[in-house]
Tab-separated table of C-alpha atoms in Angstrom:
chain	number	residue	atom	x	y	z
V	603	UNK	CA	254.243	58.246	104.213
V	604	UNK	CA	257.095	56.871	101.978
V	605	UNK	CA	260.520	57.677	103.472
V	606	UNK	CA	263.071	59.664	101.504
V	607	UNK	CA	266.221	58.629	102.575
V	608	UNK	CA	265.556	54.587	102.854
V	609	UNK	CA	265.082	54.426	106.239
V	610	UNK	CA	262.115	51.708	106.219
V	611	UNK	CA	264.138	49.527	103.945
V	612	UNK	CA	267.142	49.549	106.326
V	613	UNK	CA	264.809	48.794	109.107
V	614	UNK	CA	263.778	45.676	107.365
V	615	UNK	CA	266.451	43.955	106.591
V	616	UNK	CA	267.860	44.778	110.086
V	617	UNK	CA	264.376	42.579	111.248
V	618	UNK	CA	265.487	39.881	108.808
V	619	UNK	CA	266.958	36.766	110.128
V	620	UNK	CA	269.113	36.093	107.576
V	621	UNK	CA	271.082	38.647	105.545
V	622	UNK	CA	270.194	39.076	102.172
V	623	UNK	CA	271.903	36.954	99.316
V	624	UNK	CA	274.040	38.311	96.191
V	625	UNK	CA	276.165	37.410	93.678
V	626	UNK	CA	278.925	39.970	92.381
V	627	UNK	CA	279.596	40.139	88.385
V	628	UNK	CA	282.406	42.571	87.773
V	629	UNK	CA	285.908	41.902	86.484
V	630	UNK	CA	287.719	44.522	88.267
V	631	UNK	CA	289.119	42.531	91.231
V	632	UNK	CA	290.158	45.736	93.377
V	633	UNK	CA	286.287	46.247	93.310
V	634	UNK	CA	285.313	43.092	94.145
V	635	UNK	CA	287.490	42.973	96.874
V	636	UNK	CA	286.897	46.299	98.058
V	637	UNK	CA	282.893	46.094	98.189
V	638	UNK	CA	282.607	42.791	99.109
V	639	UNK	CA	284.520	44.021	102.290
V	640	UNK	CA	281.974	46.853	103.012
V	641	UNK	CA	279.239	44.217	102.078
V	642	UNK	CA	280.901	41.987	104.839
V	643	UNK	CA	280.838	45.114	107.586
V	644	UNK	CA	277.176	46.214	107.121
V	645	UNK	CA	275.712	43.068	107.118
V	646	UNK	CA	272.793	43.583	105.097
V	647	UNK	CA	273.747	41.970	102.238
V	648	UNK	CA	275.553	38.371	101.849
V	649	UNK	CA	277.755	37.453	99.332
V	650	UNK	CA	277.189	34.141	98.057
V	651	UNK	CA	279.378	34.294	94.961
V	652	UNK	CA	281.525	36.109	92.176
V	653	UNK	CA	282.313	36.097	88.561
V	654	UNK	CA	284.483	38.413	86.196
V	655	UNK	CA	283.290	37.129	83.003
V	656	UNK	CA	279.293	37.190	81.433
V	657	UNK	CA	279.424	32.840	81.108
V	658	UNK	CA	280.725	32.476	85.239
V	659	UNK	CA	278.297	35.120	86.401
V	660	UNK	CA	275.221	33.710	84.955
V	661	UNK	CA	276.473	29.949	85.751
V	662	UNK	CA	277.093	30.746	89.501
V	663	UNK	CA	273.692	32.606	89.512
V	664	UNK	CA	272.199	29.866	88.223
V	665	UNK	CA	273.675	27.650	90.858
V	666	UNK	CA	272.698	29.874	93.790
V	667	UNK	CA	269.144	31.881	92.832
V	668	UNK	CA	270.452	35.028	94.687
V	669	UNK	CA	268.259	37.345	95.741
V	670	UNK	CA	270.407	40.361	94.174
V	671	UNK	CA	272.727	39.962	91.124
V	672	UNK	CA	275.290	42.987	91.125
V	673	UNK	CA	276.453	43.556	87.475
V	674	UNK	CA	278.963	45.667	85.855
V	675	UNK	CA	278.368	46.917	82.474
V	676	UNK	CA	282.370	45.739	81.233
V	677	UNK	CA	282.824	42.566	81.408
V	678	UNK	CA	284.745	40.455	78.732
V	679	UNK	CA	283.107	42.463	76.004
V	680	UNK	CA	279.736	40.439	76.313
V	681	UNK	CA	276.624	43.236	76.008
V	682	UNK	CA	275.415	43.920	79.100
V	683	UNK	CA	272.220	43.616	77.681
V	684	UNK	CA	272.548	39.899	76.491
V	685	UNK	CA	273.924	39.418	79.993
V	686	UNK	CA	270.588	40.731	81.428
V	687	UNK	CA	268.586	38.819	79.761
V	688	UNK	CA	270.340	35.280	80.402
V	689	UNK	CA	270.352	36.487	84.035
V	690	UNK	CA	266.502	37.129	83.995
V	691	UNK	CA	265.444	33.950	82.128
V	692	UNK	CA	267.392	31.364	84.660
V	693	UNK	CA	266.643	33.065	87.596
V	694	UNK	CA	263.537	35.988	87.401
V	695	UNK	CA	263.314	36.453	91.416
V	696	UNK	CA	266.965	38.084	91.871
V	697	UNK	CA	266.965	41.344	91.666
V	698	UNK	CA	269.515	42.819	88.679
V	699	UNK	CA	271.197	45.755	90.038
V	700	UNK	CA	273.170	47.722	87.450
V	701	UNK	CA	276.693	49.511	89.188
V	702	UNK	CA	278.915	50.847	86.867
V	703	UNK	CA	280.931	53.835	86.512
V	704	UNK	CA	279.111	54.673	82.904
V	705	UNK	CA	276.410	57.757	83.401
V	706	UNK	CA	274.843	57.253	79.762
V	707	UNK	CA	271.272	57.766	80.075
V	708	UNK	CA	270.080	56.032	77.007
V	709	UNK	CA	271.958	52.849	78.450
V	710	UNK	CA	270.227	53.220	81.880
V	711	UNK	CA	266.651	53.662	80.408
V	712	UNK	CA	267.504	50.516	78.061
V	713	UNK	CA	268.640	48.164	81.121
V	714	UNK	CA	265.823	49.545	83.263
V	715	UNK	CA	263.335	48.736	80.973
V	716	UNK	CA	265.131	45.345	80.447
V	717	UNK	CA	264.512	44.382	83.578
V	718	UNK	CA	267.141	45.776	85.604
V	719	UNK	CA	266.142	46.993	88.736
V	720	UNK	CA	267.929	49.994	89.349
V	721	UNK	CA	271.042	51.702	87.591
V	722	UNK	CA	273.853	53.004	90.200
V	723	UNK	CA	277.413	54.318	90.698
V	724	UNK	CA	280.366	53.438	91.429
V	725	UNK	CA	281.373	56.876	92.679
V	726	UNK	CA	278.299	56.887	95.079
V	727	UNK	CA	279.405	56.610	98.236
V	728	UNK	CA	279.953	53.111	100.204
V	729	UNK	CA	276.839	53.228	102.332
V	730	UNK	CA	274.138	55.007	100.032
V	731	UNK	CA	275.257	52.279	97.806
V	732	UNK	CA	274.279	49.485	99.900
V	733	UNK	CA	271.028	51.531	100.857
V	734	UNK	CA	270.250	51.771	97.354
V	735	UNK	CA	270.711	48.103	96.641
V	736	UNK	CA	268.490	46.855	99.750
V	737	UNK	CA	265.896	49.093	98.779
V	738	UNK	CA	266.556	47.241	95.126
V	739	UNK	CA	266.035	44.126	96.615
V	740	UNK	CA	262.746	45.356	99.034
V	741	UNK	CA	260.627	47.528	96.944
V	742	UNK	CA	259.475	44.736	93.993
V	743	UNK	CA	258.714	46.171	91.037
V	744	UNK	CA	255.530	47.545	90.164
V	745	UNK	CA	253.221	45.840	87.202
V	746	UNK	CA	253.982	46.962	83.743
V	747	UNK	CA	252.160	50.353	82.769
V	748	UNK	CA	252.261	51.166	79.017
V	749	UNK	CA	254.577	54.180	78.940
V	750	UNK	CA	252.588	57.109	77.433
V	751	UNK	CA	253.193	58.458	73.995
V	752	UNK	CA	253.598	61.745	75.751
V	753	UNK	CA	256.397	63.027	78.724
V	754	UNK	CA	254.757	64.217	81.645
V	755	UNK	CA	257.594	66.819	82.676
V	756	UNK	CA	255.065	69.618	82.793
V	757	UNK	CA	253.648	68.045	85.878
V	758	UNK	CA	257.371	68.612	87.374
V	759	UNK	CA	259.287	71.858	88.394
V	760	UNK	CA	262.727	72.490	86.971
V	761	UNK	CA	264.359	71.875	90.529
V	762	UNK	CA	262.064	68.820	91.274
V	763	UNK	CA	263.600	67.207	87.681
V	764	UNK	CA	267.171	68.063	89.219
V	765	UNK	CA	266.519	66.253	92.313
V	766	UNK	CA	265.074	63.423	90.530
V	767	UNK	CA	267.803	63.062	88.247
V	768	UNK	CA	270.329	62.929	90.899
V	769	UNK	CA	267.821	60.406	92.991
V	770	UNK	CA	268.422	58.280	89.949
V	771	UNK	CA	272.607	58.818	90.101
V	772	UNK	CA	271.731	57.290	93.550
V	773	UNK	CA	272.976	60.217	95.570
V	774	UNK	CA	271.948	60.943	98.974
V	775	UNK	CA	269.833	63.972	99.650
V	776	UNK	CA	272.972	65.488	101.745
V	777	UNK	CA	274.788	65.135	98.251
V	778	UNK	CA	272.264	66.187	96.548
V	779	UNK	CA	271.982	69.223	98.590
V	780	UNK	CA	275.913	69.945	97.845
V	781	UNK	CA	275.343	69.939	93.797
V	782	UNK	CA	272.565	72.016	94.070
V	783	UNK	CA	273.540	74.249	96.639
V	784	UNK	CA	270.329	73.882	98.417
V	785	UNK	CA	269.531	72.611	102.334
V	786	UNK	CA	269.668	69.260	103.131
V	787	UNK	CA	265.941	69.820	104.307
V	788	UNK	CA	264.579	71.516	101.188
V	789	UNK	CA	265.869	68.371	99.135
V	790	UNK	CA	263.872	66.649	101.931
V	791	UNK	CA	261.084	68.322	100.437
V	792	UNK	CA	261.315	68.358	97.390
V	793	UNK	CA	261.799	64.264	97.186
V	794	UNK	CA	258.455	64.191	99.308
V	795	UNK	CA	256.778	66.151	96.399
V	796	UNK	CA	258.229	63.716	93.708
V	797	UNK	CA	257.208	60.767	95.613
V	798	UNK	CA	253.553	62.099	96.002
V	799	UNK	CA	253.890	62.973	92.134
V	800	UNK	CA	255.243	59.936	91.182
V	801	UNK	CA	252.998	57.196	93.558
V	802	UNK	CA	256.532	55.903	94.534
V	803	UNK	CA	256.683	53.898	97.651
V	804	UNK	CA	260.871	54.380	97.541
V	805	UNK	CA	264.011	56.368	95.596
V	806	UNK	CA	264.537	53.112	94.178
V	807	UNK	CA	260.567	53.099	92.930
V	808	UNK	CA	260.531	56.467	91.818
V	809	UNK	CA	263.704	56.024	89.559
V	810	UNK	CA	261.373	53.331	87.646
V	811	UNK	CA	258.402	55.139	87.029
V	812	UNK	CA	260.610	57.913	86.131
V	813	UNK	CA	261.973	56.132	83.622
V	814	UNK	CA	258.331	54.603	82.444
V	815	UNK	CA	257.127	58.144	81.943
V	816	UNK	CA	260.331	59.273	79.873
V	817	UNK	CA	261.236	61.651	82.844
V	818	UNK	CA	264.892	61.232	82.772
V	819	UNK	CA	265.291	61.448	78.979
């Protein structure tokens, strides 16, 4: 059974034997600093390198194939987009992880469908936020579906959409609980129903094929 609260990917890169590799794009320095520290602490995830402009990030990712690229969507006033796409050409195996402080849904399905591997926020808290990018980094992405000319939100309650749209803001299910004023263990549920819904193996997963299927629109 898929877990829903990215336990199995923890586990995983606990059994690695080396930490797993990033570079940081984002020109806010306090940020950097600040992440890279809690980075540092949990261990999971190594930083190899930084940029804080579009031209350093994709030259040091070029120089160092990371396995995760963390981008911010401002940076030197170079479309995040155009960024993505240099990023994926010169190196297609690191995973391009999205954080930003921008909640603009049209923007997220863009980058997603870009190539981007999952969309998250800065206001999410420290540790779901490294959760959410090792389960970036360990759930590859699933071949290319054509997206149907149809939504399938019929298939979905109105609370199950809720849930996923917050799953997709990369909150945990306690926070998700809070919003919604629901228990901790219903949202337990109702991410187990999405999952079976969806065929996702992770949050991470079922963001994507949300997105695919014009879920989060």
């Amino acid at each position: 059974m898929p877990t829903t609260e990215g336990r199995t990917t923890q586990e995983s890169t606990r059994a690695r034997a080396t930490p797993i590799s990033a570079v940081l794009i984002d020109d806010h320095r306090v940020f950097l600093d600040a992440f890279g520290g809690l980075l540092e602490h949990d261990g999971r995830i190594d930083v190899v390198g930084s940029a804080a402009t579009s031209a350093e990030g994709v030259a040091v990712v070029e120089s160092c194939r990371p396995e995760l690229v963390i981008l911010d969507v401002d940076i030197d006033g170079t479309p995040v987009e155009q960024t993505l796409r240099k990023l994926r050409r010169i190196s297609p195996e690191s995973a391009v992880v999205i954080v930003t402080m921008h909640n603009h849904a049209p923007l997220r399905d863009v980058l997603l469908r870009s190539g981007a591997r999952a969309f998250l926020s800065k206001s999410t808290s420290g540790a779901v936020l490294i959760d959410a990018l090792v389960d970036a980094v360990m759930t590859p992405p699933a071949a290319e579906a054509k997206r149907p000319a149809h939504t399938e939100k019929d298939a979905f309650t109105q609370r199950e959409l809720e849930v996923l749209r917050l799953i997709s803001l990369a909150q945990s299910n306690k926070e998700i609980g809070a919003q919604l004023g629901i228990g901790e263990g219903t949202v337990k549920r109702h991410v187990y129903v999405l999952f079976q819904k969806l065929g996702a193996t992770s949050r991470t997963d079922a963001v994507r094929k949300a997105v695919d299927r014009g879920l989060l629109g």
